[in-house]
Amino acid sequence: MAGVQASTLEQDIAGARRVLGHRNLVFVGLMGAGKSAIGRLVAQMLEIPFVDSDHEIERVSRMTIAELFEAYGEAEFRALETRVITRLMKTGPRVLSTGGGVFMNEATRSRVLKSGLSVWLKADLDILWARVSKRDTRPLLKTANPKQTLSDLLDQRYPVYALADVTVQSRDDVKETIAAEAIAAIARLAGGQDEIQIS
Ligand SMILES: Nc1ncnc2c1ncn2[C@@H]1O[C@H](COP(=O)(O)OP(=O)(O)OP(=O)(O)O)[C@@H](O)[C@H]1O
Ligand SMILES: O=C(O)C1=C[C@@H](O)[C@@H](O)[C@H](O)C1
Ligand SMILES: [Mg+2]
């Protein structure tokens, strides 16, 4: 990497850490957007802990997301998800990659907007589809026409995801580039927001 680029990245990392303070950096977006993959990289780059809410739910329940949906239904899964996010939002800083439905819950969204810093990883349908169709682990896509279901979710959810503090275009570029863009976008928030305290 050229010296100028490296020093810009270092400045962005320092800036993003300052902007974040004790807050959690919360990745939101549809299935396949890269919340887990990019979130993990951003956490490594910022040198703060990383938690993925889907993994945390699987850890505490000792069941997979698919098993939870199967055994208890979506409503119970959402209740568990809300409890997990509420607990995680009480301390920081960390990178918190959320399940695709987390930001759709009004109370959770308010909590994230008030006490965290949110990044929407926005991706086109074809990119999402190419990624999620490789595995059949996502219960919401077990439908007769999963690509249409994903497209419907995109229509419903994009206006809500757009409420996130920052939007970063997720695409088939190297993950490090997308992660660096997210960090730069956060660093640019410096001075644009009052410091928000964790409740
Ligand atoms: N920029 C990228 N280039 C290539 N592949 C990517 C990129 N970002 C993510 N991926 C891949 O796409 C797949 C989906 O990414 P990931 O699991 O991070 O999505 P997610 O937003 O966490 O989805 P979910 O809501 O289902 O957990 C993974 O295999 C990941 O490695
Ligand atoms: O978009 C969603 O509602 C979901 C996304 C996944 O991350 C999982 O949280 C679950 O499959 C539901
Ligand atoms: Mg994920």
JSON list of N, CA and C in Angstrom, two decimals, residues 138-166:
[
{"chain": "A", "resi": 138, "resn": "ARG", "atom": "N", "xyz": [-30.86, -19.63, 5.81]},
{"chain": "A", "resi": 138, "resn": "ARG", "atom": "CA", "xyz": [-31.64, -18.47, 6.24]},
{"chain": "A", "resi": 138, "resn": "ARG", "atom": "C", "xyz": [-33.14, -18.78, 6.17]},
{"chain": "A", "resi": 139, "resn": "PRO", "atom": "N", "xyz": [-33.76, -18.90, 7.36]},
{"chain": "A", "resi": 139, "resn": "PRO", "atom": "CA", "xyz": [-35.15, -19.37, 7.39]},
{"chain": "A", "resi": 139, "resn": "PRO", "atom": "C", "xyz": [-36.12, -18.50, 6.61]},
{"chain": "A", "resi": 140, "resn": "LEU", "atom": "N", "xyz": [-35.88, -17.19, 6.57]},
{"chain": "A", "resi": 140, "resn": "LEU", "atom": "CA", "xyz": [-36.84, -16.31, 5.87]},
{"chain": "A", "resi": 140, "resn": "LEU", "atom": "C", "xyz": [-36.84, -16.55, 4.36]},
{"chain": "A", "resi": 141, "resn": "LEU", "atom": "N", "xyz": [-35.77, -17.21, 3.88]},
{"chain": "A", "resi": 141, "resn": "LEU", "atom": "CA", "xyz": [-35.69, -17.44, 2.42]},
{"chain": "A", "resi": 141, "resn": "LEU", "atom": "C", "xyz": [-36.11, -18.85, 2.03]},
{"chain": "A", "resi": 142, "resn": "LYS", "atom": "N", "xyz": [-36.68, -19.58, 2.99]},
{"chain": "A", "resi": 142, "resn": "LYS", "atom": "CA", "xyz": [-37.19, -20.92, 2.63]},
{"chain": "A", "resi": 142, "resn": "LYS", "atom": "C", "xyz": [-38.60, -20.77, 2.07]},
{"chain": "A", "resi": 143, "resn": "THR", "atom": "N", "xyz": [-38.70, -20.17, 0.92]},
{"chain": "A", "resi": 143, "resn": "THR", "atom": "CA", "xyz": [-39.99, -19.91, 0.26]},
{"chain": "A", "resi": 143, "resn": "THR", "atom": "C", "xyz": [-39.95, -20.49, -1.15]},
{"chain": "A", "resi": 144, "resn": "ALA", "atom": "N", "xyz": [-41.10, -20.44, -1.83]},
{"chain": "A", "resi": 144, "resn": "ALA", "atom": "CA", "xyz": [-41.16, -20.99, -3.19]},
{"chain": "A", "resi": 144, "resn": "ALA", "atom": "C", "xyz": [-40.26, -20.19, -4.14]},
{"chain": "A", "resi": 145, "resn": "ASN", "atom": "N", "xyz": [-40.16, -18.88, -3.90]},
{"chain": "A", "resi": 145, "resn": "ASN", "atom": "CA", "xyz": [-39.34, -18.04, -4.78]},
{"chain": "A", "resi": 145, "resn": "ASN", "atom": "C", "xyz": [-38.46, -17.13, -3.90]},
{"chain": "A", "resi": 146, "resn": "PRO", "atom": "N", "xyz": [-37.35, -17.69, -3.40]},
{"chain": "A", "resi": 146, "resn": "PRO", "atom": "CA", "xyz": [-36.54, -16.93, -2.44]},
{"chain": "A", "resi": 146, "resn": "PRO", "atom": "C", "xyz": [-35.97, -15.62, -2.98]},
{"chain": "A", "resi": 147, "resn": "LYS", "atom": "N", "xyz": [-35.67, -15.57, -4.27]},
{"chain": "A", "resi": 147, "resn": "LYS", "atom": "CA", "xyz": [-35.13, -14.31, -4.80]},
{"chain": "A", "resi": 147, "resn": "LYS", "atom": "C", "xyz": [-36.20, -13.22, -4.74]},
{"chain": "A", "resi": 148, "resn": "GLN", "atom": "N", "xyz": [-37.47, -13.60, -5.04]},
{"chain": "A", "resi": 148, "resn": "GLN", "atom": "CA", "xyz": [-38.57, -12.64, -4.94]},
{"chain": "A", "resi": 148, "resn": "GLN", "atom": "C", "xyz": [-38.77, -12.21, -3.48]},
{"chain": "A", "resi": 149, "resn": "THR", "atom": "N", "xyz": [-38.63, -13.17, -2.55]},
{"chain": "A", "resi": 149, "resn": "THR", "atom": "CA", "xyz": [-38.76, -12.85, -1.12]},
{"chain": "A", "resi": 149, "resn": "THR", "atom": "C", "xyz": [-37.69, -11.84, -0.71]},
{"chain": "A", "resi": 150, "resn": "LEU", "atom": "N", "xyz": [-36.47, -12.08, -1.19]},
{"chain": "A", "resi": 150, "resn": "LEU", "atom": "CA", "xyz": [-35.38, -11.15, -0.88]},
{"chain": "A", "resi": 150, "resn": "LEU", "atom": "C", "xyz": [-35.67, -9.77, -1.46]},
{"chain": "A", "resi": 151, "resn": "SER", "atom": "N", "xyz": [-36.20, -9.75, -2.67]},
{"chain": "A", "resi": 151, "resn": "SER", "atom": "CA", "xyz": [-36.55, -8.49, -3.32]},
{"chain": "A", "resi": 151, "resn": "SER", "atom": "C", "xyz": [-37.65, -7.75, -2.53]},
{"chain": "A", "resi": 152, "resn": "ASP", "atom": "N", "xyz": [-38.64, -8.51, -2.03]},
{"chain": "A", "resi": 152, "resn": "ASP", "atom": "CA", "xyz": [-39.71, -7.89, -1.22]},
{"chain": "A", "resi": 152, "resn": "ASP", "atom": "C", "xyz": [-39.14, -7.32, 0.08]},
{"chain": "A", "resi": 153, "resn": "LEU", "atom": "N", "xyz": [-38.23, -8.09, 0.70]},
{"chain": "A", "resi": 153, "resn": "LEU", "atom": "CA", "xyz": [-37.60, -7.60, 1.94]},
{"chain": "A", "resi": 153, "resn": "LEU", "atom": "C", "xyz": [-36.82, -6.32, 1.66]},
{"chain": "A", "resi": 154, "resn": "LEU", "atom": "N", "xyz": [-36.14, -6.29, 0.52]},
{"chain": "A", "resi": 154, "resn": "LEU", "atom": "CA", "xyz": [-35.38, -5.10, 0.13]},
{"chain": "A", "resi": 154, "resn": "LEU", "atom": "C", "xyz": [-36.32, -3.89, 0.03]},
{"chain": "A", "resi": 155, "resn": "ASP", "atom": "N", "xyz": [-37.46, -4.07, -0.62]},
{"chain": "A", "resi": 155, "resn": "ASP", "atom": "CA", "xyz": [-38.42, -2.95, -0.77]},
{"chain": "A", "resi": 155, "resn": "ASP", "atom": "C", "xyz": [-38.93, -2.48, 0.59]},
{"chain": "A", "resi": 156, "resn": "GLN", "atom": "N", "xyz": [-39.24, -3.45, 1.47]},
{"chain": "A", "resi": 156, "resn": "GLN", "atom": "CA", "xyz": [-39.78, -3.09, 2.80]},
{"chain": "A", "resi": 156, "resn": "GLN", "atom": "C", "xyz": [-38.73, -2.43, 3.67]},
{"chain": "A", "resi": 157, "resn": "ARG", "atom": "N", "xyz": [-37.52, -2.95, 3.61]},
{"chain": "A", "resi": 157, "resn": "ARG", "atom": "CA", "xyz": [-36.53, -2.56, 4.62]},
{"chain": "A", "resi": 157, "resn": "ARG", "atom": "C", "xyz": [-35.63, -1.40, 4.24]},
{"chain": "A", "resi": 158, "resn": "TYR", "atom": "N", "xyz": [-35.41, -1.18, 2.94]},
{"chain": "A", "resi": 158, "resn": "TYR", "atom": "CA", "xyz": [-34.42, -0.15, 2.60]},
{"chain": "A", "resi": 158, "resn": "TYR", "atom": "C", "xyz": [-34.78, 1.24, 3.12]},
{"chain": "A", "resi": 159, "resn": "PRO", "atom": "N", "xyz": [-36.06, 1.63, 3.10]},
{"chain": "A", "resi": 159, "resn": "PRO", "atom": "CA", "xyz": [-36.37, 2.96, 3.67]},
{"chain": "A", "resi": 159, "resn": "PRO", "atom": "C", "xyz": [-36.04, 3.04, 5.17]},
{"chain": "A", "resi": 160, "resn": "VAL", "atom": "N", "xyz": [-36.08, 1.91, 5.85]},
{"chain": "A", "resi": 160, "resn": "VAL", "atom": "CA", "xyz": [-35.78, 1.91, 7.30]},
{"chain": "A", "resi": 160, "resn": "VAL", "atom": "C", "xyz": [-34.27, 1.85, 7.54]},
{"chain": "A", "resi": 161, "resn": "TYR", "atom": "N", "xyz": [-33.59, 0.99, 6.81]},
{"chain": "A", "resi": 161, "resn": "TYR", "atom": "CA", "xyz": [-32.12, 0.94, 6.93]},
{"chain": "A", "resi": 161, "resn": "TYR", "atom": "C", "xyz": [-31.52, 2.32, 6.62]},
{"chain": "A", "resi": 162, "resn": "ALA", "atom": "N", "xyz": [-32.19, 3.05, 5.75]},
{"chain": "A", "resi": 162, "resn": "ALA", "atom": "CA", "xyz": [-31.67, 4.38, 5.34]},
{"chain": "A", "resi": 162, "resn": "ALA", "atom": "C", "xyz": [-31.62, 5.36, 6.51]},
{"chain": "A", "resi": 163, "resn": "LEU", "atom": "N", "xyz": [-32.28, 5.01, 7.63]},
{"chain": "A", "resi": 163, "resn": "LEU", "atom": "CA", "xyz": [-32.22, 5.89, 8.82]},
{"chain": "A", "resi": 163, "resn": "LEU", "atom": "C", "xyz": [-30.89, 5.77, 9.56]},
{"chain": "A", "resi": 164, "resn": "ALA", "atom": "N", "xyz": [-30.06, 4.81, 9.18]},
{"chain": "A", "resi": 164, "resn": "ALA", "atom": "CA", "xyz": [-28.75, 4.63, 9.84]},
{"chain": "A", "resi": 164, "resn": "ALA", "atom": "C", "xyz": [-27.91, 5.90, 9.68]},
{"chain": "A", "resi": 165, "resn": "ASP", "atom": "N", "xyz": [-26.95, 6.08, 10.58]},
{"chain": "A", "resi": 165, "resn": "ASP", "atom": "CA", "xyz": [-26.12, 7.30, 10.55]},
{"chain": "A", "resi": 165, "resn": "ASP", "atom": "C", "xyz": [-25.30, 7.41, 9.28]},
{"chain": "A", "resi": 166, "resn": "VAL", "atom": "N", "xyz": [-24.84, 6.26, 8.78]},
{"chain": "A", "resi": 166, "resn": "VAL", "atom": "CA", "xyz": [-23.93, 6.24, 7.64]},
{"chain": "A", "resi": 166, "resn": "VAL", "atom": "C", "xyz": [-24.37, 5.13, 6.69]}
]
